Tab-separated table of C-alpha atoms in Angstrom:
chain	number	residue	atom	x	y	z
A	1	MET	CA	1.575	-10.316	-22.814
A	2	GLN	CA	1.117	-6.539	-22.702
A	3	VAL	CA	-0.499	-5.271	-19.483
A	4	LEU	CA	-1.555	-1.668	-18.918
A	5	SER	CA	-1.501	-0.646	-15.254
A	6	VAL	CA	-3.349	2.523	-14.213
A	7	THR	CA	-2.471	4.033	-10.845
A	8	PRO	CA	-2.261	7.421	-9.101
A	9	GLU	CA	1.093	6.567	-7.456
A	10	ILE	CA	4.261	4.667	-8.288
A	11	PHE	CA	7.555	4.378	-6.421
A	12	PRO	CA	10.056	6.033	-6.699
A	13	LEU	CA	8.264	8.963	-8.371
A	14	ILE	CA	5.188	9.653	-6.253
A	15	LYS	CA	4.283	7.934	-2.993
A	16	THR	CA	1.918	8.526	-0.088
A	17	GLY	CA	1.719	4.912	1.108
A	18	GLY	CA	2.028	1.240	0.252
A	19	LEU	CA	0.112	1.536	-3.052
A	20	ALA	CA	3.152	3.152	-4.683
A	21	ASP	CA	5.462	0.403	-3.457
A	22	VAL	CA	3.188	-2.210	-5.035
A	23	THR	CA	2.730	-0.494	-8.386
A	24	GLY	CA	6.459	0.246	-8.575
A	25	ALA	CA	7.606	-3.292	-7.748
A	26	LEU	CA	5.021	-5.396	-9.618
A	27	PRO	CA	6.103	-4.413	-13.177
A	28	ILE	CA	9.697	-5.387	-12.402
A	29	ALA	CA	8.604	-8.711	-10.881
A	30	LEU	CA	6.373	-9.429	-13.888
A	31	ALA	CA	9.189	-8.673	-16.330
A	32	ALA	CA	11.070	-11.638	-14.875
A	33	LYS	CA	8.022	-13.771	-15.784
A	34	GLY	CA	7.985	-12.642	-19.411
A	35	MET	CA	5.226	-10.046	-18.934
A	36	THR	CA	5.448	-6.438	-20.117
A	37	MET	CA	3.620	-3.892	-17.941
A	38	ARG	CA	3.324	-0.220	-18.855
A	39	THR	CA	1.926	2.118	-16.231
A	40	LEU	CA	-0.245	5.187	-16.763
A	41	ILE	CA	0.247	7.815	-14.041
A	42	PRO	CA	-0.787	11.458	-13.560
A	43	GLY	CA	1.788	14.119	-14.388
A	44	PHE	CA	2.219	15.450	-10.875
A	45	PRO	CA	5.125	17.939	-10.511
A	46	GLN	CA	7.415	15.284	-9.020
A	47	VAL	CA	6.738	13.076	-12.033
A	48	MET	CA	7.176	15.766	-14.678
A	49	ASP	CA	10.441	16.890	-13.068
A	50	ALA	CA	11.835	13.363	-13.436
A	51	PHE	CA	12.146	13.532	-17.220
A	52	LYS	CA	13.178	16.336	-19.556
A	53	LYS	CA	12.823	15.006	-23.098
A	54	ARG	CA	9.160	15.105	-23.950
A	55	LYS	CA	7.447	13.877	-27.061
A	56	ALA	CA	3.715	13.360	-26.871
A	57	VAL	CA	2.369	10.059	-28.165
A	58	TYR	CA	-1.209	11.299	-27.861
A	59	GLN	CA	-2.802	14.715	-27.421
A	60	TYR	CA	-6.125	15.997	-26.128
A	61	PRO	CA	-7.286	19.431	-27.266
A	62	LEU	CA	-9.711	19.284	-24.326
A	63	LEU	CA	-9.631	16.854	-21.395
A	64	GLN	CA	-11.692	17.753	-18.348
A	65	GLY	CA	-11.225	21.479	-18.787
A	66	GLY	CA	-7.872	21.898	-20.517
A	67	LYS	CA	-5.260	20.661	-22.953
A	68	ALA	CA	-3.478	17.420	-22.129
A	69	SER	CA	-0.946	15.062	-23.623
A	70	VAL	CA	0.398	11.577	-22.975
A	71	HIS	CA	4.144	10.955	-22.941
A	72	ALA	CA	5.886	7.580	-23.173
A	73	VAL	CA	8.968	7.542	-20.943
A	74	LYS	CA	11.207	5.081	-19.130
A	75	ILE	CA	12.308	5.993	-15.607
A	76	ALA	CA	13.982	3.819	-12.974
A	77	GLY	CA	13.423	0.704	-15.052
A	78	LEU	CA	9.688	1.427	-15.379
A	79	ASP	CA	7.843	1.868	-18.695
A	80	LEU	CA	5.418	4.738	-18.172
A	81	PHE	CA	2.690	6.685	-19.867
A	82	VAL	CA	2.551	10.072	-18.159
A	83	LEU	CA	-0.613	12.164	-18.457
A	84	ASP	CA	0.543	15.766	-18.656
A	85	ALA	CA	-2.473	17.900	-17.778
A	86	PRO	CA	-1.209	21.000	-15.926
A	87	HIS	CA	-4.712	22.274	-15.179
A	88	LEU	CA	-5.354	19.098	-13.198
A	89	TYR	CA	-2.022	18.076	-11.696
A	90	ASP	CA	0.437	20.977	-11.669
A	91	ARG	CA	-0.283	22.368	-8.221
A	92	PRO	CA	1.469	22.503	-4.819
A	93	GLY	CA	0.776	20.101	-1.986
A	94	GLY	CA	0.250	16.372	-2.228
A	95	PRO	CA	-1.317	14.354	-5.020
A	96	TYR	CA	-4.797	14.548	-3.473
A	97	GLY	CA	-4.855	17.783	-1.509
A	98	ASN	CA	-3.200	21.052	-0.585
A	99	ALA	CA	-0.397	21.621	1.892
A	100	ALA	CA	-2.950	22.044	4.692
A	101	GLY	CA	-4.248	18.531	4.049
A	102	ALA	CA	-7.622	19.462	2.521
A	103	ASP	CA	-8.684	17.410	-0.523
A	104	TRP	CA	-8.795	19.205	-3.848
A	105	PRO	CA	-12.495	19.812	-4.613
A	106	ASP	CA	-11.993	18.696	-8.224
A	107	ASN	CA	-10.457	15.319	-7.385
A	108	TRP	CA	-13.348	13.669	-9.196
A	109	ARG	CA	-12.331	15.523	-12.365
A	110	ARG	CA	-8.603	14.826	-11.917
A	111	PHE	CA	-9.058	11.075	-11.611
A	112	ALA	CA	-11.896	10.822	-14.103
A	113	ALA	CA	-9.395	12.270	-16.578
A	114	LEU	CA	-6.786	9.665	-15.639
A	115	SER	CA	-9.374	6.924	-16.051
A	116	GLN	CA	-10.686	8.284	-19.324
A	117	VAL	CA	-7.175	8.228	-20.759
A	118	GLY	CA	-6.711	4.687	-19.431
A	119	GLY	CA	-9.881	3.655	-21.243
A	120	ASP	CA	-8.736	5.370	-24.443
A	121	ILE	CA	-5.337	3.616	-24.367
A	122	ALA	CA	-7.077	0.304	-23.730
A	123	GLY	CA	-9.171	1.021	-26.834
A	124	GLY	CA	-6.104	1.490	-29.027
A	125	ALA	CA	-5.729	5.281	-28.979
A	126	ILE	CA	-1.919	5.175	-29.016
A	127	SER	CA	-0.530	4.026	-32.333
A	128	GLY	CA	1.488	0.826	-32.066
A	129	TYR	CA	0.308	-0.054	-28.576
A	130	GLN	CA	-2.593	-2.304	-27.664
A	131	PRO	CA	-2.710	-3.823	-24.187
A	132	ASP	CA	-3.973	-7.363	-23.831
A	133	LEU	CA	-5.276	-6.605	-20.334
A	134	VAL	CA	-5.806	-3.609	-18.040
A	135	HIS	CA	-5.022	-3.601	-14.312
A	136	ALA	CA	-6.450	-0.671	-12.302
A	137	HIS	CA	-5.647	0.240	-8.696
A	138	ASP	CA	-8.013	1.768	-6.112
A	139	TRP	CA	-10.718	4.368	-6.631
A	140	GLN	CA	-8.493	6.891	-8.387
A	141	SER	CA	-8.166	4.662	-11.465
A	142	ALA	CA	-11.229	2.450	-11.013
A	143	MET	CA	-13.281	4.424	-13.528
A	144	THR	CA	-10.884	3.221	-16.236
A	145	LEU	CA	-12.909	0.023	-16.257
A	146	ALA	CA	-16.176	1.942	-16.644
A	147	TYR	CA	-14.768	3.880	-19.604
A	148	MET	CA	-13.674	0.556	-21.098
A	149	ARG	CA	-17.075	-1.042	-20.483
A	150	TYR	CA	-18.971	1.769	-22.189
A	151	GLY	CA	-16.362	2.452	-24.887
A	152	LYS	CA	-14.164	0.826	-27.507
A	153	ALA	CA	-12.328	-1.439	-25.038
A	154	VAL	CA	-15.365	-3.372	-23.824
A	155	GLY	CA	-13.770	-6.653	-24.942
A	156	VAL	CA	-10.397	-6.101	-23.246
A	157	PRO	CA	-9.998	-8.128	-20.013
A	158	SER	CA	-9.612	-6.079	-16.861
A	159	LEU	CA	-9.087	-6.367	-13.145
A	160	ILE	CA	-9.048	-3.998	-10.229
A	161	THR	CA	-6.931	-4.318	-7.119
A	162	VAL	CA	-8.468	-2.951	-3.930
A	163	HIS	CA	-5.683	-1.747	-1.664
A	164	ASN	CA	-8.095	-0.270	0.888
A	165	LEU	CA	-11.872	-0.482	0.550
A	166	ALA	CA	-12.351	2.403	2.978
A	167	PHE	CA	-11.394	4.894	0.251
A	168	GLN	CA	-14.091	4.756	-2.412
A	169	GLY	CA	-14.245	8.009	-4.363
A	170	GLN	CA	-17.897	8.924	-3.775
A	171	PHE	CA	-19.198	12.089	-5.434
A	172	GLY	CA	-22.535	13.803	-6.032
A	173	ALA	CA	-24.757	12.925	-8.981
A	174	GLY	CA	-24.156	16.391	-10.449
A	175	ILE	CA	-20.771	15.378	-11.837
A	176	PHE	CA	-22.145	12.611	-14.042
A	177	GLY	CA	-22.897	14.880	-16.989
A	178	GLU	CA	-19.228	15.874	-17.201
A	179	LEU	CA	-17.801	12.359	-17.183
A	180	GLY	CA	-18.429	11.708	-20.865
A	181	LEU	CA	-20.231	8.430	-20.219
A	182	PRO	CA	-23.532	7.407	-21.839
A	183	ALA	CA	-26.724	7.977	-19.843
A	184	VAL	CA	-27.162	4.217	-19.392
A	185	ALA	CA	-24.056	4.186	-17.163
A	186	MET	CA	-25.892	6.114	-14.420
A	187	ALA	CA	-27.579	2.967	-13.149
A	188	LEU	CA	-27.316	0.513	-10.282
A	189	ASP	CA	-25.221	-1.878	-12.388
A	190	GLY	CA	-23.089	1.021	-13.636
A	191	VAL	CA	-21.516	3.961	-11.799
A	192	GLU	CA	-24.492	4.991	-9.651
A	193	TYR	CA	-23.913	4.550	-5.910
A	194	TYR	CA	-26.447	5.647	-3.266
A	195	GLY	CA	-27.785	8.324	-5.592
A	196	GLY	CA	-24.358	9.667	-6.523
A	197	VAL	CA	-21.358	8.452	-8.495
A	198	GLY	CA	-19.064	5.846	-6.951
A	199	PHE	CA	-15.682	5.531	-8.644
A	200	LEU	CA	-14.559	2.382	-6.825
A	201	LYS	CA	-18.037	0.884	-7.032
A	202	ALA	CA	-18.015	1.436	-10.805
A	203	GLY	CA	-14.702	-0.383	-11.104
A	204	LEU	CA	-15.880	-3.294	-8.970
A	205	GLN	CA	-18.980	-3.572	-11.159
A	206	ALA	CA	-17.118	-3.439	-14.477
A	207	ALA	CA	-13.949	-5.434	-13.717
A	208	TRP	CA	-13.596	-8.939	-15.079
A	209	ALA	CA	-11.858	-9.839	-11.806
A	210	ILE	CA	-11.316	-8.208	-8.410
A	211	THR	CA	-8.220	-8.717	-6.302
A	212	THR	CA	-7.349	-7.642	-2.796
A	213	VAL	CA	-3.871	-7.583	-1.333
A	214	SER	CA	-4.305	-10.578	0.978
A	215	PRO	CA	-6.530	-13.687	1.123
A	216	THR	CA	-7.900	-12.845	4.576
A	217	TYR	CA	-8.888	-9.321	3.498
A	218	ALA	CA	-10.662	-10.802	0.462
A	219	GLN	CA	-12.888	-12.715	2.864
A	220	GLU	CA	-13.231	-9.887	5.390
A	221	ILE	CA	-14.655	-7.426	2.860
A	222	ARG	CA	-17.555	-9.801	2.190
A	223	SER	CA	-18.863	-8.969	5.691
A	224	PRO	CA	-20.770	-5.836	6.740
A	225	GLU	CA	-18.049	-5.080	9.301
A	226	PHE	CA	-15.301	-4.694	6.696
A	227	GLY	CA	-17.331	-4.262	3.491
A	228	MET	CA	-17.786	-0.491	3.927
A	229	GLY	CA	-21.202	-0.595	2.269
A	230	LEU	CA	-19.935	-2.572	-0.723
A	231	ASP	CA	-20.188	-6.073	0.769
A	232	GLY	CA	-23.393	-6.794	-1.164
A	233	LEU	CA	-21.715	-6.062	-4.500
A	234	ILE	CA	-18.553	-7.931	-3.496
A	235	ASN	CA	-20.552	-10.999	-2.493
A	236	MET	CA	-22.353	-10.827	-5.813
A	237	ARG	CA	-18.918	-10.863	-7.506
A	238	SER	CA	-17.420	-13.443	-5.100
A	239	SER	CA	-16.614	-15.945	-7.874
A	240	ASP	CA	-14.369	-13.284	-9.435
A	241	LEU	CA	-12.675	-12.291	-6.148
A	242	TYR	CA	-9.045	-13.223	-5.424
A	243	GLY	CA	-6.650	-12.438	-2.573
A	244	ILE	CA	-2.961	-12.096	-3.484
A	245	VAL	CA	-0.517	-11.008	-0.788
A	246	ASN	CA	1.792	-8.134	-1.673
A	247	GLY	CA	5.522	-8.619	-1.813
A	248	ILE	CA	8.242	-6.048	-1.239
A	249	ASP	CA	11.217	-4.931	-3.304
A	250	THR	CA	13.951	-7.015	-1.699
A	251	ASP	CA	16.669	-4.992	-3.428
A	252	ILE	CA	15.543	-1.754	-1.784
A	253	TRP	CA	14.705	-3.476	1.519
A	254	ASN	CA	17.861	-5.479	2.139
A	255	PRO	CA	19.712	-5.109	5.470
A	256	GLU	CA	22.934	-6.354	3.870
A	257	THR	CA	23.078	-3.479	1.353
A	258	ASP	CA	20.755	-0.755	2.716
A	259	LYS	CA	22.554	2.595	2.455
A	260	HIS	CA	20.235	4.141	5.063
A	261	LEU	CA	21.700	1.909	7.754
A	262	VAL	CA	24.875	2.865	9.595
A	263	SER	CA	25.656	-0.840	9.988
A	264	ALA	CA	24.687	-3.520	7.474
A	265	TYR	CA	23.978	-7.034	8.728
A	266	SER	CA	22.475	-10.421	7.916
A	267	ALA	CA	20.675	-13.193	9.787
A	268	GLN	CA	24.129	-14.566	10.633
A	269	THR	CA	25.457	-11.237	11.957
A	270	LEU	CA	22.599	-9.907	14.076
A	271	LYS	CA	24.964	-8.234	16.542
A	272	ALA	CA	25.794	-5.794	13.748
A	273	ARG	CA	22.318	-4.313	14.284
A	274	LEU	CA	23.568	-2.607	17.482
A	275	PRO	CA	24.971	0.565	15.847
A	276	ASN	CA	21.580	1.112	14.159
A	277	ARG	CA	19.914	0.677	17.548
A	278	ALA	CA	22.149	3.399	18.980
A	279	VAL	CA	21.069	5.786	16.195
A	280	VAL	CA	17.410	5.117	17.043
A	281	GLU	CA	18.068	5.755	20.742
A	282	ASP	CA	19.723	9.078	19.939
A	283	ARG	CA	17.120	10.180	17.360
A	284	PHE	CA	14.203	9.454	19.714
A	285	ASN	CA	15.976	10.545	22.924
A	286	LEU	CA	15.649	7.088	24.447
A	287	GLU	CA	17.687	5.761	27.331
A	288	HIS	CA	20.558	3.484	26.304
A	289	ASP	CA	19.914	0.083	27.882
A	290	ASP	CA	19.204	-3.537	26.978
A	291	SER	CA	15.391	-3.338	27.082
A	292	PRO	CA	13.604	-3.960	23.774
A	293	ILE	CA	12.753	-1.019	21.541
A	294	VAL	CA	9.292	-1.401	20.020
A	295	CYS	CA	8.739	0.914	17.075
A	296	VAL	CA	5.716	2.304	15.250
A	297	ILE	CA	6.022	3.466	11.618
A	298	SER	CA	2.524	4.444	10.560
A	299	ARG	CA	-0.065	6.981	9.648
A	300	LEU	CA	-1.531	8.102	12.969
A	301	THR	CA	-5.160	7.248	12.245
A	302	TRP	CA	-8.119	5.329	13.631
A	303	GLN	CA	-7.771	2.601	10.989
A	304	LYS	CA	-4.184	1.987	12.074
A	305	GLY	CA	-5.315	1.565	15.692
A	306	MET	CA	-3.182	4.425	16.928
A	307	ASP	CA	-5.854	5.489	19.411
A	308	ILE	CA	-5.645	1.983	20.920
A	309	LEU	CA	-1.885	2.363	21.268
A	310	ALA	CA	-2.178	5.868	22.735
A	311	ALA	CA	-4.569	4.559	25.400
A	312	VAL	CA	-2.101	1.900	26.631
A	313	VAL	CA	1.266	3.647	26.293
A	314	ASP	CA	1.653	3.713	30.077
A	315	GLY	CA	1.082	-0.028	30.146
A	316	VAL	CA	3.653	-0.598	27.393
A	317	VAL	CA	6.235	1.338	29.402
A	318	ALA	CA	5.325	-0.729	32.492
A	319	THR	CA	6.311	-3.912	30.609
A	320	GLY	CA	9.857	-2.568	30.421
A	321	ALA	CA	9.810	-1.889	26.695
A	322	ARG	CA	10.723	1.418	25.084
A	323	LEU	CA	8.680	3.010	22.274
A	324	ALA	CA	9.921	4.843	19.165
A	325	ILE	CA	7.078	6.300	17.101
A	326	LEU	CA	7.357	7.801	13.599
A	327	GLY	CA	4.236	9.065	11.871
A	328	SER	CA	1.724	11.814	11.274
A	329	GLY	CA	-2.004	12.081	10.841
A	330	ASP	CA	-4.817	12.910	13.237
A	331	ALA	CA	-3.842	15.978	15.272
A	332	GLY	CA	-5.461	14.570	18.413
A	333	LEU	CA	-3.453	11.366	18.155
A	334	GLU	CA	-0.250	13.258	17.460
A	335	GLY	CA	-0.907	15.291	20.610
A	336	ALA	CA	-1.703	12.231	22.731
A	337	LEU	CA	1.484	10.469	21.709
A	338	LEU	CA	3.625	13.587	22.210
A	339	ALA	CA	2.096	13.919	25.674
A	340	ALA	CA	3.017	10.285	26.390
A	341	ALA	CA	6.608	11.045	25.336
A	342	ALA	CA	6.648	13.974	27.743
A	343	ARG	CA	5.365	11.739	30.573
A	344	HIS	CA	7.906	9.018	29.876
A	345	ARG	CA	11.101	10.824	28.897
A	346	GLY	CA	13.745	8.348	27.827
A	347	ARG	CA	11.194	5.544	27.444
A	348	VAL	CA	8.936	6.948	24.712
A	349	GLY	CA	10.091	9.024	21.744
A	350	VAL	CA	7.970	10.517	18.957
A	351	VAL	CA	8.948	12.041	15.607
A	352	VAL	CA	5.961	13.589	13.840
A	353	GLY	CA	6.210	13.360	10.061
A	354	TYR	CA	7.426	10.890	7.461
A	355	ASP	CA	11.087	10.117	6.836
A	356	GLU	CA	11.948	7.258	4.469
A	357	GLY	CA	15.557	6.994	5.631
A	358	LEU	CA	14.603	7.003	9.303
A	359	SER	CA	12.033	4.268	8.671
A	360	HIS	CA	14.844	2.061	7.338
A	361	ILE	CA	17.041	2.811	10.360
A	362	MET	CA	14.146	1.936	12.691
A	363	GLN	CA	13.574	-1.409	10.977
A	364	GLY	CA	17.309	-2.055	11.179
A	365	GLY	CA	17.775	-1.001	14.797
A	366	CYS	CA	14.548	-1.596	16.726
A	367	ASP	CA	13.752	-4.986	18.201
A	368	ALA	CA	10.088	-5.108	17.212
A	369	ILE	CA	7.427	-3.207	15.302
A	370	VAL	CA	3.841	-3.018	16.551
A	371	ILE	CA	0.953	-2.763	14.059
A	372	PRO	CA	-2.416	-2.551	15.897
A	373	SER	CA	-4.604	-1.898	12.825
A	374	ARG	CA	-8.360	-2.341	13.078
A	375	PHE	CA	-8.213	-3.626	9.515
A	376	GLU	CA	-5.215	-4.015	7.230
A	377	PRO	CA	-5.688	-5.104	3.607
A	378	CYS	CA	-2.093	-6.331	3.444
A	379	GLY	CA	0.415	-4.144	5.223
A	380	LEU	CA	4.019	-3.764	4.162
A	381	THR	CA	5.739	-2.617	7.347
A	382	GLN	CA	5.435	-6.096	8.873
A	383	LEU	CA	7.105	-7.519	5.749
A	384	TYR	CA	9.937	-5.012	6.099
A	385	GLY	CA	10.142	-6.047	9.763
A	386	LEU	CA	10.508	-9.723	8.839
A	387	ARG	CA	13.229	-8.880	6.336
A	388	TYR	CA	15.149	-6.773	8.887
A	389	GLY	CA	14.793	-8.934	12.002
A	390	CYS	CA	12.506	-6.315	13.552
A	391	VAL	CA	9.948	-8.729	14.983
A	392	PRO	CA	6.334	-7.839	14.040
A	393	VAL	CA	3.634	-7.578	16.737
A	394	VAL	CA	0.377	-7.468	14.782
A	395	ALA	CA	-3.385	-7.409	15.105
A	396	ARG	CA	-4.889	-10.629	13.766
A	397	THR	CA	-6.584	-9.135	10.710
A	398	GLY	CA	-6.190	-8.999	6.916
A	399	GLY	CA	-2.691	-9.400	5.559
A	400	LEU	CA	-1.183	-9.167	9.033
A	401	ALA	CA	-2.832	-12.482	9.921
A	402	ASP	CA	-1.683	-14.000	6.622
A	403	THR	CA	1.993	-13.099	6.930
A	404	ILE	CA	2.979	-13.502	10.613
A	405	ILE	CA	3.213	-16.797	12.535
A	406	ASP	CA	2.444	-16.231	16.207
A	407	ALA	CA	5.207	-17.087	18.692
A	408	ASN	CA	3.080	-19.327	20.878
A	409	GLU	CA	4.769	-22.139	22.754
A	410	ALA	CA	4.158	-24.731	20.032
A	411	ALA	CA	5.441	-22.468	17.241
A	412	ILE	CA	8.565	-21.567	19.219
A	413	SER	CA	9.228	-25.264	19.944
A	414	ALA	CA	8.784	-26.076	16.250
A	415	GLY	CA	11.066	-23.193	15.249
A	416	VAL	CA	8.484	-21.588	12.948
A	417	ALA	CA	7.438	-18.470	14.900
A	418	THR	CA	8.048	-15.118	13.168
A	419	GLY	CA	6.200	-12.623	15.402
A	420	PHE	CA	3.311	-12.050	17.776
A	421	GLN	CA	-0.403	-11.797	17.005
A	422	PHE	CA	-3.216	-10.378	19.126
A	423	ALA	CA	-6.961	-9.830	18.816
A	424	PRO	CA	-7.676	-6.589	16.914
A	425	ASN	CA	-9.305	-3.522	18.471
A	426	ASN	CA	-8.210	-4.638	21.941
A	427	GLY	CA	-5.654	-2.689	23.950
A	428	GLY	CA	-5.439	-5.388	26.617
A	429	ALA	CA	-4.653	-8.033	24.009
A	430	MET	CA	-1.947	-5.799	22.516
A	431	LEU	CA	-0.383	-5.287	25.948
A	432	HIS	CA	-0.370	-9.055	26.537
A	433	ALA	CA	1.417	-9.555	23.190
A	434	ILE	CA	4.034	-6.969	24.156
A	435	ARG	CA	4.557	-8.705	27.505
A	436	ARG	CA	5.128	-11.965	25.602
A	437	LEU	CA	7.589	-10.091	23.404
A	438	VAL	CA	9.476	-8.739	26.430
A	439	ASP	CA	9.663	-12.234	27.927
A	440	ALA	CA	10.950	-13.715	24.660
A	441	HIS	CA	13.485	-10.897	24.291
A	442	ALA	CA	14.891	-11.807	27.722
A	443	SER	CA	15.980	-15.163	26.258
A	444	PRO	CA	18.565	-14.400	23.537
A	445	ALA	CA	18.351	-17.880	22.021
A	446	VAL	CA	14.563	-17.700	21.642
A	447	TRP	CA	14.661	-14.117	20.367
A	448	GLU	CA	17.315	-14.757	17.741
A	449	GLN	CA	15.423	-17.843	16.574
A	450	ILE	CA	12.307	-15.707	15.983
A	451	GLN	CA	14.365	-13.038	14.207
A	452	ARG	CA	16.152	-15.522	11.951
A	453	GLN	CA	12.950	-17.393	11.101
A	454	GLY	CA	11.347	-14.120	10.030
A	455	MET	CA	14.383	-13.185	7.956
A	456	LYS	CA	14.077	-16.525	6.124
A	457	ALA	CA	10.488	-15.770	5.048
A	458	ASP	CA	10.005	-15.196	1.314
A	459	VAL	CA	8.578	-11.666	1.269
A	460	SER	CA	9.616	-10.992	-2.338
A	461	TRP	CA	7.234	-10.485	-5.238
A	462	ASP	CA	8.180	-13.811	-6.829
A	463	LYS	CA	5.271	-15.990	-5.643
A	464	SER	CA	2.759	-13.144	-5.803
A	465	ALA	CA	3.816	-12.270	-9.349
A	466	ASP	CA	3.244	-15.910	-10.314
A	467	LYS	CA	-0.321	-15.626	-9.010
A	468	TYR	CA	-0.948	-12.432	-11.001
A	469	VAL	CA	0.404	-14.103	-14.147
A	470	GLU	CA	-1.926	-17.049	-13.551
A	471	LEU	CA	-4.894	-14.702	-13.130
A	472	TYR	CA	-3.976	-12.635	-16.190
A	473	ARG	CA	-3.843	-15.809	-18.302
A	474	LEU	CA	-7.185	-16.959	-16.924
A	475	LEU	CA	-8.791	-13.654	-17.942
A	476	LEU	CA	-7.216	-13.815	-21.398
A	477	SER	CA	-8.624	-17.313	-21.869
A	478	LYS	CA	-12.078	-15.933	-21.127
A	479	ARG	CA	-11.609	-13.318	-23.821
A	480	VAL	CA	-10.694	-15.975	-26.368
A	481	ALA	CA	-13.653	-18.085	-25.274
């Protein structure tokens, strides 16, 4: 089976969050199941710099304001189509905005172009290549399915994976005339959304199936609380809605071979984590003692519950735990957490920014990782935590609820506990979970049991890839029918 994936990000070439980890790992996992996935990505500078030999397999004299070409390349074991459109993608800053963090005003044009090319490839534009199915990711590629629906690829099965429903790609109605879609598409059952154009909404409307990155999140987004204005449409499509938990790349995230760690270890050699712990203490200016280090590796945003954490930092310190925080985001939250570090020198440390290597060291050296998200479609950091014996402390929502078994008395007695859960959007509940963590940490036998049980969890892509294969085959059977 030939599957075309369309995504704005893919690890290891371009990454701003968990989306890239998913789109980078899934093709490799599917290959082991006999599936071939090729991925269409924008030609951001980081991507274009990764390959030198260029031979276009398709050219556009004019694509959303300039010349463009599609290149077929293989990088890091990934089969890629790269859309080289310098007028859209060759610019400084991140993939979605400038160095100051402001979104590019033409993002609608940049990702309409990506989607248009996805639709063209699905329709057979590239000689010798015809995908059996198209898999789009998030709002940036969701319009691929609209271009398929109103173009040559109307009969090709498709699905869209929603990694975070909060980001929808909503734009004014004035852009519609430049999208190259027929007038009939600007309708309630097309791309129209509250009087404008909704990229994600269009994909949800056109997709043959919709997936989210956890079963719980699939149910949550059917409610007004989590549906972000799209719950009506999602409920209408509920028979086509599936929740499939993400996996992680267990070759990259492996404490026995991780080159970022100063000391490798396994579930049988947990004491070998101690040198990594010492690196964390030094990097975050924490006191060297036996109290548990609770880490945060996150965007510092409202969705991630970082304001809840900031409000109870003093209480966390009072439990006896230390805090090591790595992240960036809202300036007010950055300031609040830096102020907490100043109040509690040696007990709270903050590094503002993102550092992939440091995130590995933290998972390999900290005792626990706290994830207080208000909503979390899947989450990957808790899966890394399980793999590394860094015990997750998570809000009971979305994929966090699906992947962590709470260390209540019964679960500890049964030997199945892998972490601690607490009610979301509740600082008091989070503090109670951290107190339970501190108590468990004081009993080495209990703590190591929780660590080892988590490290036994299957967080690979194997089972999830099986579920995607099953869904792909179901969609293909509908095409035949």
